[in-house]
Amino acid sequence: MVEGREHPNTKEPMNTQELLNTMVASQIQLKEDINLIVQQFQNLKGGQEENKIDHNSPTMEGEKKINERINKVEEMIKRARKMEDLVDYQSLLLFPDVRLPPKFKMPTLDKFDGTGCLKSHLKMYMRAMQPLRATEELLAQMFQNTLTGIAFRWFLNLDDARARSW
């Protein structure tokens, strides 16, 4: 989550994707505002002398709005860059080079919550994945998708070196 940036209505922190979506929406609005100002300027240019500038005109107000929006977009870009600098996304991946086989579809399996029989869960998982010819890396990578609750939290807290070995 990006600290300091909140949803306008819920005050919940925005994630990186939401921040990027907000930036794109702001850029679109900015482009529309610029087009409107250009159109207003062309209309004014035709009806006024070039050396007369009305600082209270709608065009000047529009320019102020655009400058404010530009500043907001620049600030959002700075925050997004800071977020990227803080998080090394490669370090979050167990197997950065693992790729799913073409048309791979994860089998639907019961999730292990830590209270059932782990050995039975592993058998079920391996028997479901074996026909798909999953590599050891893919087996280790996809295993987390079969966990829930405390078992999932345990897996996420494992040292990466242990989680990488199958």
mmCIF file of C-alpha atoms in Angstrom:
data_model
loop_
_atom_site.group_PDB
_atom_site.id
_atom_site.type_symbol
_atom_site.label_atom_id
_atom_site.label_comp_id
_atom_site.label_asym_id
_atom_site.label_seq_id
_atom_site.Cartn_x
_atom_site.Cartn_y
_atom_site.Cartn_z
ATOM 1 C CA MET A 1 0.000 0.000 0.000
ATOM 2 C CA VAL A 2 1.085 3.558 -0.639
ATOM 3 C CA GLU A 3 1.094 5.508 2.576
ATOM 4 C CA GLY A 4 -0.213 9.039 2.463
ATOM 5 C CA ARG A 5 -2.526 8.371 -0.495
ATOM 6 C CA GLU A 6 -6.110 7.446 0.295
ATOM 7 C CA HIS A 7 -9.230 6.611 -1.632
ATOM 8 C CA PRO A 8 -11.187 9.869 -1.922
ATOM 9 C CA ASN A 9 -14.359 8.357 -0.420
ATOM 10 C CA THR A 10 -13.185 5.593 1.931
ATOM 11 C CA LYS A 11 -9.902 6.949 3.317
ATOM 12 C CA GLU A 12 -8.360 3.482 2.850
ATOM 13 C CA PRO A 13 -4.769 3.388 1.557
ATOM 14 C CA MET A 14 -4.454 3.044 -2.221
ATOM 15 C CA ASN A 15 -2.417 0.220 -3.689
ATOM 16 C CA THR A 16 0.033 0.823 -6.526
ATOM 17 C CA GLN A 17 -2.443 -0.181 -9.257
ATOM 18 C CA GLU A 18 -5.102 2.167 -7.872
ATOM 19 C CA LEU A 19 -2.542 4.970 -7.676
ATOM 20 C CA LEU A 20 -1.583 4.405 -11.324
ATOM 21 C CA ASN A 21 -5.276 4.328 -12.339
ATOM 22 C CA THR A 22 -5.811 7.627 -10.514
ATOM 23 C CA MET A 23 -2.800 9.110 -12.294
ATOM 24 C CA VAL A 24 -4.117 8.031 -15.695
ATOM 25 C CA ALA A 25 -7.546 9.496 -14.921
ATOM 26 C CA SER A 26 -5.889 12.751 -13.832
ATOM 27 C CA GLN A 27 -3.875 12.878 -17.050
ATOM 28 C CA ILE A 28 -7.026 12.390 -19.134
ATOM 29 C CA GLN A 29 -8.796 15.159 -17.224
ATOM 30 C CA LEU A 30 -5.732 17.370 -17.629
ATOM 31 C CA LYS A 31 -5.717 16.808 -21.392
ATOM 32 C CA GLU A 32 -9.409 17.717 -21.587
ATOM 33 C CA ASP A 33 -8.789 20.890 -19.573
ATOM 34 C CA ILE A 34 -5.874 21.871 -21.824
ATOM 35 C CA ASN A 35 -8.016 21.362 -24.931
ATOM 36 C CA LEU A 36 -10.759 23.504 -23.386
ATOM 37 C CA ILE A 37 -8.296 26.294 -22.580
ATOM 38 C CA VAL A 38 -6.796 26.175 -26.069
ATOM 39 C CA GLN A 39 -10.285 26.448 -27.523
ATOM 40 C CA GLN A 40 -11.159 29.348 -25.194
ATOM 41 C CA PHE A 41 -7.877 31.058 -26.030
ATOM 42 C CA GLN A 42 -8.557 30.758 -29.754
ATOM 43 C CA ASN A 43 -12.026 32.224 -29.231
ATOM 44 C CA LEU A 44 -10.602 35.097 -27.184
ATOM 45 C CA LYS A 45 -7.809 35.726 -29.668
ATOM 46 C CA GLY A 46 -10.337 36.260 -32.406
ATOM 47 C CA GLY A 47 -12.460 38.654 -30.321
ATOM 48 C CA GLN A 48 -9.861 40.629 -28.344
ATOM 49 C CA GLU A 49 -6.704 42.516 -29.059
ATOM 50 C CA GLU A 50 -3.569 40.488 -28.336
ATOM 51 C CA ASN A 51 -2.133 42.957 -25.816
ATOM 52 C CA LYS A 52 -5.204 42.959 -23.537
ATOM 53 C CA ILE A 53 -5.206 40.229 -20.898
ATOM 54 C CA ASP A 54 -8.061 39.838 -18.437
ATOM 55 C CA HIS A 55 -6.600 38.139 -15.380
ATOM 56 C CA ASN A 56 -10.088 37.229 -14.135
ATOM 57 C CA SER A 57 -11.159 35.615 -17.402
ATOM 58 C CA PRO A 58 -12.285 31.987 -17.574
ATOM 59 C CA THR A 59 -9.067 31.246 -19.460
ATOM 60 C CA MET A 60 -6.892 32.431 -16.572
ATOM 61 C CA GLU A 61 -9.013 30.436 -14.115
ATOM 62 C CA GLY A 62 -8.633 27.411 -16.374
ATOM 63 C CA GLU A 63 -4.871 27.866 -16.458
ATOM 64 C CA LYS A 64 -4.813 27.951 -12.663
ATOM 65 C CA LYS A 65 -6.810 24.715 -12.547
ATOM 66 C CA ILE A 66 -4.458 23.086 -15.037
ATOM 67 C CA ASN A 67 -1.397 24.165 -13.072
ATOM 68 C CA GLU A 68 -2.951 22.727 -9.909
ATOM 69 C CA ARG A 69 -3.684 19.441 -11.687
ATOM 70 C CA ILE A 70 -0.183 19.295 -13.157
ATOM 71 C CA ASN A 71 1.257 19.772 -9.671
ATOM 72 C CA LYS A 72 -0.983 16.998 -8.308
ATOM 73 C CA VAL A 73 0.003 14.588 -11.101
ATOM 74 C CA GLU A 74 3.697 15.388 -10.596
ATOM 75 C CA GLU A 75 3.326 14.729 -6.866
ATOM 76 C CA MET A 76 1.578 11.411 -7.546
ATOM 77 C CA ILE A 77 4.362 10.386 -9.940
ATOM 78 C CA LYS A 78 6.977 11.260 -7.308
ATOM 79 C CA ARG A 79 5.139 9.139 -4.733
ATOM 80 C CA ALA A 80 4.837 6.215 -7.154
ATOM 81 C CA ARG A 81 8.584 6.390 -7.848
ATOM 82 C CA LYS A 82 9.337 6.472 -4.125
ATOM 83 C CA MET A 83 7.142 3.398 -3.673
ATOM 84 C CA GLU A 84 9.038 1.572 -6.424
ATOM 85 C CA ASP A 85 12.319 2.498 -4.750
ATOM 86 C CA LEU A 86 11.097 1.149 -1.403
ATOM 87 C CA VAL A 87 9.934 -2.201 -2.761
ATOM 88 C CA ASP A 88 12.257 -4.497 -4.645
ATOM 89 C CA TYR A 89 9.640 -6.502 -6.520
ATOM 90 C CA GLN A 90 12.156 -9.143 -7.600
ATOM 91 C CA SER A 91 12.835 -9.959 -3.940
ATOM 92 C CA LEU A 92 9.140 -10.753 -3.468
ATOM 93 C CA LEU A 93 9.221 -13.568 -6.009
ATOM 94 C CA LEU A 94 10.133 -17.128 -5.085
ATOM 95 C CA PHE A 95 11.000 -18.052 -8.667
ATOM 96 C CA PRO A 96 11.367 -14.964 -10.875
ATOM 97 C CA ASP A 97 11.974 -17.073 -13.986
ATOM 98 C CA VAL A 98 9.179 -19.631 -13.568
ATOM 99 C CA ARG A 99 6.532 -19.484 -16.299
ATOM 100 C CA LEU A 100 3.212 -21.259 -16.483
ATOM 101 C CA PRO A 101 2.903 -23.774 -19.297
ATOM 102 C CA PRO A 102 0.589 -22.731 -22.146
ATOM 103 C CA LYS A 103 -3.090 -23.123 -21.238
ATOM 104 C CA PHE A 104 -2.187 -23.985 -17.628
ATOM 105 C CA LYS A 105 -5.176 -23.939 -15.313
ATOM 106 C CA MET A 106 -4.674 -24.412 -11.595
ATOM 107 C CA PRO A 107 -6.745 -27.393 -10.449
ATOM 108 C CA THR A 108 -9.509 -26.663 -7.973
ATOM 109 C CA LEU A 109 -8.363 -28.117 -4.660
ATOM 110 C CA ASP A 110 -9.521 -27.877 -1.068
ATOM 111 C CA LYS A 111 -7.397 -25.354 0.777
ATOM 112 C CA PHE A 112 -5.334 -26.468 3.748
ATOM 113 C CA ASP A 113 -5.932 -24.316 6.839
ATOM 114 C CA GLY A 114 -3.487 -26.038 9.168
ATOM 115 C CA THR A 115 -6.055 -28.145 11.000
ATOM 116 C CA GLY A 116 -6.420 -31.151 8.688
ATOM 117 C CA CYS A 117 -3.916 -33.781 7.625
ATOM 118 C CA LEU A 118 -0.959 -32.139 5.891
ATOM 119 C CA LYS A 119 0.183 -35.414 4.318
ATOM 120 C CA SER A 120 -3.249 -35.929 2.714
ATOM 121 C CA HIS A 121 -3.220 -32.367 1.420
ATOM 122 C CA LEU A 122 0.243 -32.828 -0.111
ATOM 123 C CA LYS A 123 -0.829 -36.095 -1.775
ATOM 124 C CA MET A 124 -3.913 -34.420 -3.211
ATOM 125 C CA TYR A 125 -1.809 -31.475 -4.454
ATOM 126 C CA MET A 126 0.903 -33.623 -6.046
ATOM 127 C CA ARG A 127 -1.609 -35.949 -7.700
ATOM 128 C CA ALA A 128 -3.482 -32.975 -9.153
ATOM 129 C CA MET A 129 -0.319 -31.265 -10.433
ATOM 130 C CA GLN A 130 1.533 -34.330 -11.783
ATOM 131 C CA PRO A 131 -0.605 -34.725 -14.946
ATOM 132 C CA LEU A 132 0.072 -31.053 -15.719
ATOM 133 C CA ARG A 133 3.816 -31.795 -15.828
ATOM 134 C CA ALA A 134 4.589 -29.074 -13.321
ATOM 135 C CA THR A 135 8.275 -28.430 -12.662
ATOM 136 C CA GLU A 136 9.603 -28.412 -9.102
ATOM 137 C CA GLU A 137 9.741 -24.610 -9.214
ATOM 138 C CA LEU A 138 6.137 -24.413 -10.370
ATOM 139 C CA LEU A 139 5.069 -26.908 -7.681
ATOM 140 C CA ALA A 140 6.711 -24.783 -4.992
ATOM 141 C CA GLN A 141 5.386 -21.525 -6.461
ATOM 142 C CA MET A 142 1.777 -22.689 -6.803
ATOM 143 C CA PHE A 143 1.590 -24.532 -3.476
ATOM 144 C CA GLN A 144 0.761 -21.314 -1.636
ATOM 145 C CA ASN A 145 -2.478 -21.135 -3.639
ATOM 146 C CA THR A 146 -3.687 -24.244 -1.791
ATOM 147 C CA LEU A 147 -3.223 -22.737 1.672
ATOM 148 C CA THR A 148 -5.472 -20.541 3.754
ATOM 149 C CA GLY A 149 -5.565 -19.008 7.222
ATOM 150 C CA ILE A 150 -2.736 -19.814 9.591
ATOM 151 C CA ALA A 151 -1.127 -22.265 7.131
ATOM 152 C CA PHE A 152 -0.930 -19.513 4.493
ATOM 153 C CA ARG A 153 0.553 -17.043 6.986
ATOM 154 C CA TRP A 154 3.096 -19.690 8.044
ATOM 155 C CA PHE A 155 4.139 -20.208 4.421
ATOM 156 C CA LEU A 156 4.508 -16.467 3.803
ATOM 157 C CA ASN A 157 6.700 -16.164 6.888
ATOM 158 C CA LEU A 158 9.026 -18.983 5.815
ATOM 159 C CA ASP A 159 12.559 -18.011 4.919
ATOM 160 C CA ASP A 160 12.661 -17.752 1.107
ATOM 161 C CA ALA A 161 15.456 -20.321 0.918
ATOM 162 C CA ARG A 162 13.219 -22.901 2.627
ATOM 163 C CA ALA A 163 10.182 -22.048 0.508
ATOM 164 C CA ARG A 164 12.228 -22.461 -2.692
ATOM 165 C CA SER A 165 13.089 -26.083 -1.964
ATOM 166 C CA TRP A 166 10.449 -28.681 -2.550
#
